[in-house]
Coordinates of C-alpha atoms in Angstrom, one line a residue:
M1 CA -14.1 -8.9 -27.0
L2 CA -16.2 -10.6 -24.3
G3 CA -13.1 -12.5 -23.2
D4 CA -11.0 -9.3 -23.0
I5 CA -13.7 -7.7 -20.8
G6 CA -13.7 -10.7 -18.5
T7 CA -9.9 -10.6 -18.3
L8 CA -10.0 -6.9 -17.6
V9 CA -12.4 -7.4 -14.7
L10 CA -10.4 -10.3 -13.3
Q11 CA -7.0 -8.7 -13.5
G12 CA -8.3 -5.3 -12.5
A13 CA -9.9 -6.6 -9.3
M14 CA -6.7 -8.4 -8.3
I15 CA -4.3 -5.6 -8.8
S16 CA -6.7 -3.1 -7.3
A17 CA -6.8 -5.1 -4.1
V18 CA -3.1 -4.6 -3.6
Y19 CA -3.3 -0.9 -4.5
A20 CA -6.0 -0.4 -1.9
L21 CA -3.7 -1.8 0.9
I22 CA -0.9 0.6 -0.2
A23 CA -3.1 3.6 -0.5
I24 CA -4.9 3.0 2.9
G25 CA -1.6 3.0 4.8
F26 CA -0.4 6.0 2.9
T27 CA -3.5 8.0 3.5
M28 CA -3.8 7.0 7.2
I29 CA -0.3 8.5 8.0
F30 CA -1.1 11.7 6.0
G31 CA -4.6 11.9 7.5
V32 CA -3.4 11.6 11.1
G33 CA 0.0 13.3 11.1
G34 CA -0.1 15.3 7.9
I35 CA 3.0 13.5 6.8
L36 CA 3.7 12.8 3.1
N37 CA 5.6 9.5 3.9
L38 CA 7.8 8.6 0.9
A39 CA 9.4 5.9 3.1
H40 CA 6.1 4.0 2.7
G41 CA 7.5 2.8 -0.6
A42 CA 10.6 1.5 1.0
L43 CA 8.5 -0.5 3.4
I44 CA 6.7 -2.1 0.5
M45 CA 10.1 -3.1 -0.9
A46 CA 11.3 -4.3 2.5
G47 CA 8.2 -6.5 2.8
A48 CA 9.1 -8.3 -0.4
Y49 CA 12.8 -8.7 0.5
L50 CA 12.2 -9.8 4.1
F51 CA 9.7 -12.5 2.8
A52 CA 12.3 -13.6 0.3
I53 CA 15.0 -13.8 2.9
L54 CA 12.7 -16.0 5.1
V55 CA 11.6 -18.4 2.4
R56 CA 14.6 -18.7 0.0
E57 CA 17.5 -20.9 0.8
T58 CA 19.6 -19.1 -1.8
T59 CA 19.1 -15.6 -0.2
V60 CA 20.4 -16.4 3.3
S61 CA 21.5 -20.0 3.4
W62 CA 20.7 -20.8 7.0
I63 CA 17.1 -19.4 6.9
S64 CA 14.4 -21.2 5.0
I65 CA 10.9 -21.5 6.5
H66 CA 7.5 -22.3 5.1
P67 CA 5.8 -19.4 3.3
V68 CA 2.7 -19.8 5.6
I69 CA 4.9 -19.0 8.6
A70 CA 7.1 -16.5 6.8
F71 CA 4.1 -14.4 5.7
P72 CA 3.0 -13.2 9.2
L73 CA 6.6 -12.9 10.4
A74 CA 7.4 -10.6 7.5
V75 CA 4.3 -8.6 8.0
L76 CA 5.1 -8.2 11.7
G77 CA 8.7 -7.3 10.9
I78 CA 7.7 -4.5 8.5
A79 CA 5.1 -3.2 11.0
G80 CA 7.8 -3.1 13.6
L81 CA 10.2 -1.4 11.2
S82 CA 7.5 1.3 10.4
W83 CA 6.9 1.8 14.1
G84 CA 10.6 2.1 14.7
L85 CA 10.9 4.6 11.9
Y86 CA 8.3 6.8 13.6
Q87 CA 9.8 6.5 17.1
G88 CA 13.4 6.9 16.0
L89 CA 13.1 9.6 13.4
V90 CA 9.8 11.0 12.4
R91 CA 8.4 11.9 15.8
W92 CA 11.4 14.3 16.4
V93 CA 10.9 16.3 13.3
E94 CA 7.2 15.8 12.5
E95 CA 6.3 19.4 13.5
N96 CA 8.2 20.6 10.4
V97 CA 6.5 19.3 7.4
V98 CA 9.3 20.0 4.9
I99 CA 12.0 18.4 7.1
T100 CA 9.8 15.4 7.7
F101 CA 9.1 15.0 4.0
L102 CA 12.8 15.2 3.2
A103 CA 13.6 12.7 6.0
T104 CA 11.3 10.1 4.5
V105 CA 12.8 10.7 1.1
V106 CA 16.3 10.1 2.5
V107 CA 15.1 6.9 4.2
A108 CA 13.5 5.7 0.9
V109 CA 16.7 6.4 -1.1
A110 CA 19.0 5.0 1.5
S111 CA 17.0 1.8 1.8
T112 CA 17.1 1.3 -2.0
E113 CA 20.9 1.7 -2.0
L114 CA 21.3 -0.7 0.9
V115 CA 19.2 -3.3 -0.9
I116 CA 21.3 -2.9 -4.0
Y117 CA 24.5 -3.2 -1.9
W118 CA 23.3 -6.4 -0.1
F119 CA 21.3 -8.2 -2.8
G120 CA 22.3 -6.5 -6.1
S121 CA 19.9 -5.0 -8.6
S122 CA 18.8 -8.2 -10.2
P123 CA 15.1 -9.3 -9.6
I124 CA 14.6 -11.9 -6.9
G125 CA 11.8 -14.4 -7.4
M126 CA 9.7 -15.8 -4.5
T127 CA 6.7 -18.0 -4.1
L128 CA 3.9 -17.5 -1.6
I129 CA 1.5 -19.9 -3.4
G130 CA 2.4 -21.7 -6.5
G131 CA 0.2 -22.7 -9.4
A132 CA -2.2 -21.0 -11.8
I133 CA -5.7 -21.5 -13.4
N134 CA -6.0 -21.8 -17.2
L135 CA -9.1 -19.8 -18.1
E136 CA -8.6 -20.0 -21.9
P137 CA -11.1 -22.9 -22.3
Y138 CA -13.7 -20.6 -20.7
G139 CA -13.1 -17.7 -23.1
F140 CA -10.8 -15.7 -20.9
N141 CA -7.3 -14.9 -22.3
A142 CA -5.7 -15.2 -18.9
R143 CA -3.9 -17.6 -16.6
P144 CA -4.3 -16.0 -13.1
R145 CA -2.1 -17.4 -10.4
Y146 CA -3.4 -18.6 -7.1
V147 CA -1.3 -16.0 -5.4
E148 CA -3.3 -13.3 -7.2
F149 CA -6.6 -14.7 -5.8
A150 CA -5.0 -15.0 -2.4
G151 CA -4.0 -11.3 -2.6
F152 CA -7.6 -10.3 -3.4
V153 CA -9.0 -12.3 -0.6
V154 CA -6.4 -11.2 2.0
S155 CA -6.8 -7.6 1.0
W156 CA -10.6 -7.7 1.7
I157 CA -10.1 -9.6 4.9
V158 CA -7.6 -6.9 6.1
I159 CA -9.7 -4.0 4.9
G160 CA -12.7 -5.5 6.7
L161 CA -10.8 -6.0 10.0
L162 CA -9.3 -2.5 9.7
W163 CA -12.8 -1.0 9.1
Y164 CA -14.2 -2.9 12.1
Y165 CA -11.2 -1.7 14.2
I166 CA -11.7 1.9 13.1
T167 CA -15.4 2.1 13.6
N168 CA -16.1 -0.3 16.5
T169 CA -13.2 0.1 19.0
D170 CA -12.1 3.0 21.1
D171 CA -8.6 2.8 19.7
G172 CA -9.8 2.8 16.2
R173 CA -12.2 5.7 16.8
S174 CA -9.4 7.7 18.3
I175 CA -7.5 7.3 15.0
L176 CA -10.5 8.4 13.0
A177 CA -11.0 11.4 15.3
A178 CA -7.4 12.5 15.0
S179 CA -7.6 12.2 11.2
M180 CA -10.7 14.6 11.2
S181 CA -9.4 17.1 13.7
E182 CA -6.3 16.9 15.9
R183 CA -7.5 19.7 18.2
G184 CA -10.9 18.2 18.6
A185 CA -9.4 14.8 19.4
Q186 CA -7.1 16.3 22.0
L187 CA -10.0 18.0 23.7
T188 CA -11.7 14.6 24.1
G189 CA -8.5 13.2 25.8
V190 CA -7.0 11.4 22.8
D191 CA -3.2 10.8 23.1
L192 CA -2.0 12.0 19.7
H193 CA 1.5 10.4 20.1
S194 CA -0.1 7.0 20.8
V195 CA -2.5 7.4 17.9
R196 CA 0.3 8.3 15.5
S197 CA 2.4 5.3 16.7
K198 CA -0.5 2.9 16.1
T199 CA -1.1 4.5 12.7
W200 CA 2.5 3.9 11.6
L201 CA 2.3 0.3 12.9
I202 CA -0.8 -0.4 10.9
A203 CA 0.5 1.3 7.8
G204 CA 3.7 -0.7 8.0
A205 CA 1.7 -3.9 8.2
L206 CA -0.3 -3.0 5.2
A207 CA 2.8 -2.1 3.2
G208 CA 4.4 -5.4 4.2
I209 CA 1.4 -7.4 3.0
A210 CA 1.3 -5.4 -0.3
G211 CA 5.1 -5.9 -0.8
I212 CA 4.8 -9.7 -0.3
F213 CA 2.1 -10.0 -2.9
L214 CA 3.8 -7.6 -5.4
G215 CA 7.0 -9.6 -5.0
S216 CA 5.2 -12.9 -5.3
T217 CA 3.3 -11.9 -8.4
G218 CA 6.3 -10.3 -10.0
S219 CA 9.6 -10.2 -8.3
A220 CA 11.5 -8.2 -5.7
T221 CA 13.6 -5.4 -7.1
P222 CA 15.2 -2.4 -5.4
L223 CA 12.9 0.0 -7.3
M224 CA 9.7 -2.0 -7.2
W225 CA 8.1 0.6 -4.9
L226 CA 8.2 3.6 -7.3
N227 CA 5.2 2.8 -9.4
P228 CA 2.9 1.6 -6.5
L229 CA 3.8 4.6 -4.4
A230 CA 3.0 7.0 -7.3
L231 CA -0.3 5.3 -7.9
A232 CA -1.0 5.5 -4.1
F233 CA -0.5 9.2 -4.3
I234 CA -3.0 9.5 -7.2
I235 CA -5.5 7.2 -5.4
V236 CA -5.3 9.2 -2.2
V237 CA -5.9 12.5 -4.0
I238 CA -8.9 11.0 -5.9
G239 CA -10.4 9.3 -2.8
G240 CA -9.8 12.2 -0.5
I241 CA -6.8 12.6 1.8
G242 CA -7.4 10.8 5.1
S243 CA -10.4 8.7 3.9
I244 CA -10.1 4.9 4.0
K245 CA -13.4 4.5 2.1
G246 CA -12.2 6.9 -0.6
S247 CA -8.9 5.1 -0.9
V248 CA -10.6 1.8 -1.5
I249 CA -13.0 3.2 -4.1
A250 CA -10.2 5.1 -5.9
A251 CA -7.9 2.1 -5.8
Y252 CA -10.4 0.0 -7.7
F253 CA -11.1 2.9 -10.1
I254 CA -7.4 3.4 -10.9
G255 CA -6.7 -0.4 -11.0
F256 CA -9.5 -1.0 -13.5
L257 CA -8.5 2.1 -15.5
E258 CA -4.9 0.8 -15.7
Q259 CA -6.1 -2.6 -16.8
F260 CA -8.4 -1.0 -19.4
T261 CA -5.4 0.9 -20.8
V262 CA -3.2 -2.2 -21.0
T263 CA -5.9 -4.3 -22.5
F264 CA -7.4 -2.0 -25.1
I265 CA -4.8 0.7 -25.8
G266 CA -1.4 -0.7 -25.0
Q267 CA 1.2 -1.3 -22.3
G268 CA 3.1 1.9 -23.3
F269 CA 0.1 4.1 -22.3
R270 CA -0.1 2.6 -18.9
G271 CA -0.5 5.3 -16.2
I272 CA -1.3 8.1 -18.7
L273 CA -5.1 7.9 -18.1
S274 CA -4.5 7.9 -14.3
L275 CA -2.5 11.1 -14.6
V276 CA -5.3 12.7 -16.7
V277 CA -7.8 11.7 -14.0
L278 CA -5.6 13.1 -11.3
V279 CA -5.3 16.5 -13.1
L280 CA -9.1 16.6 -13.6
F281 CA -9.7 15.9 -9.9
L282 CA -7.2 18.6 -8.9
L283 CA -9.0 21.1 -11.1
L284 CA -12.6 20.1 -10.5
L285 CA -12.7 18.3 -7.2
P286 CA -9.5 19.0 -5.3
Q287 CA -10.8 17.6 -2.0
G288 CA -11.4 14.2 -3.6
L289 CA -14.4 12.0 -3.4
Y290 CA -14.5 11.9 0.5
G291 CA -12.3 14.8 1.4
R292 CA -14.7 16.2 3.9
E293 CA -13.5 13.5 6.4
F294 CA -10.2 15.3 6.6
V295 CA -9.9 18.6 8.5
H296 CA -6.3 19.6 9.4
D297 CA -5.8 22.2 12.0

């Protein structure tokens, strides 16, 4: 029993770290532009596949670079892809919420079909960091991999840097101001187009990092983005739309809740308790834990 609880804490902390990255990017775009960006899931998948292309000789024969170099290149590539998606498509339709939502859905579906066409539907394995730790001699029924520890550490480094950027720089404070009140931000001289561009760039980078760790701990598949994106939506609602702090807290709550379900109830019930919590929040606390930070006008 004690070993199961220890395993729950360990695995819950690791998967929650990745969920937090996904949810923060998702909520930043919704908080600043009011856009429900389904293409965020496609960027997660693209991060995993781009990293696989860069490190695997068998994916593209003439490209094979060290994972340490491939990691930042893949993150920058997905950040640029996200920025390009905003500049080339979303900015022209963002005033219409329905069309923007449908446009991101089309991008997500089209990206999935393109990946199936180019790489097939079979899972693609990749390695960011090899090796694992056997914790069974210490009473834990788990063999966590080094890449999972790396995901946890990288997640908190990124969240810390993003929090510093948001709260201690003029650029970051302009994003925070726009997420709280677009009209108020404009009255203080904030360039909303510039703020939205930066937001998409940051969200893309977070999606790329999350995709690489999800692909490295499991494998890259065309539909690998569906479950994380659904969880991100639940996390954002619970944490409060537009709130980075709320997303982090809710990500760990949902991550541990999922791990609790898998450990003590069964794999088949995974996700059910999260949906129950979502319904309870929608009924009792629809603005989420920190929803007061978001005022859309």
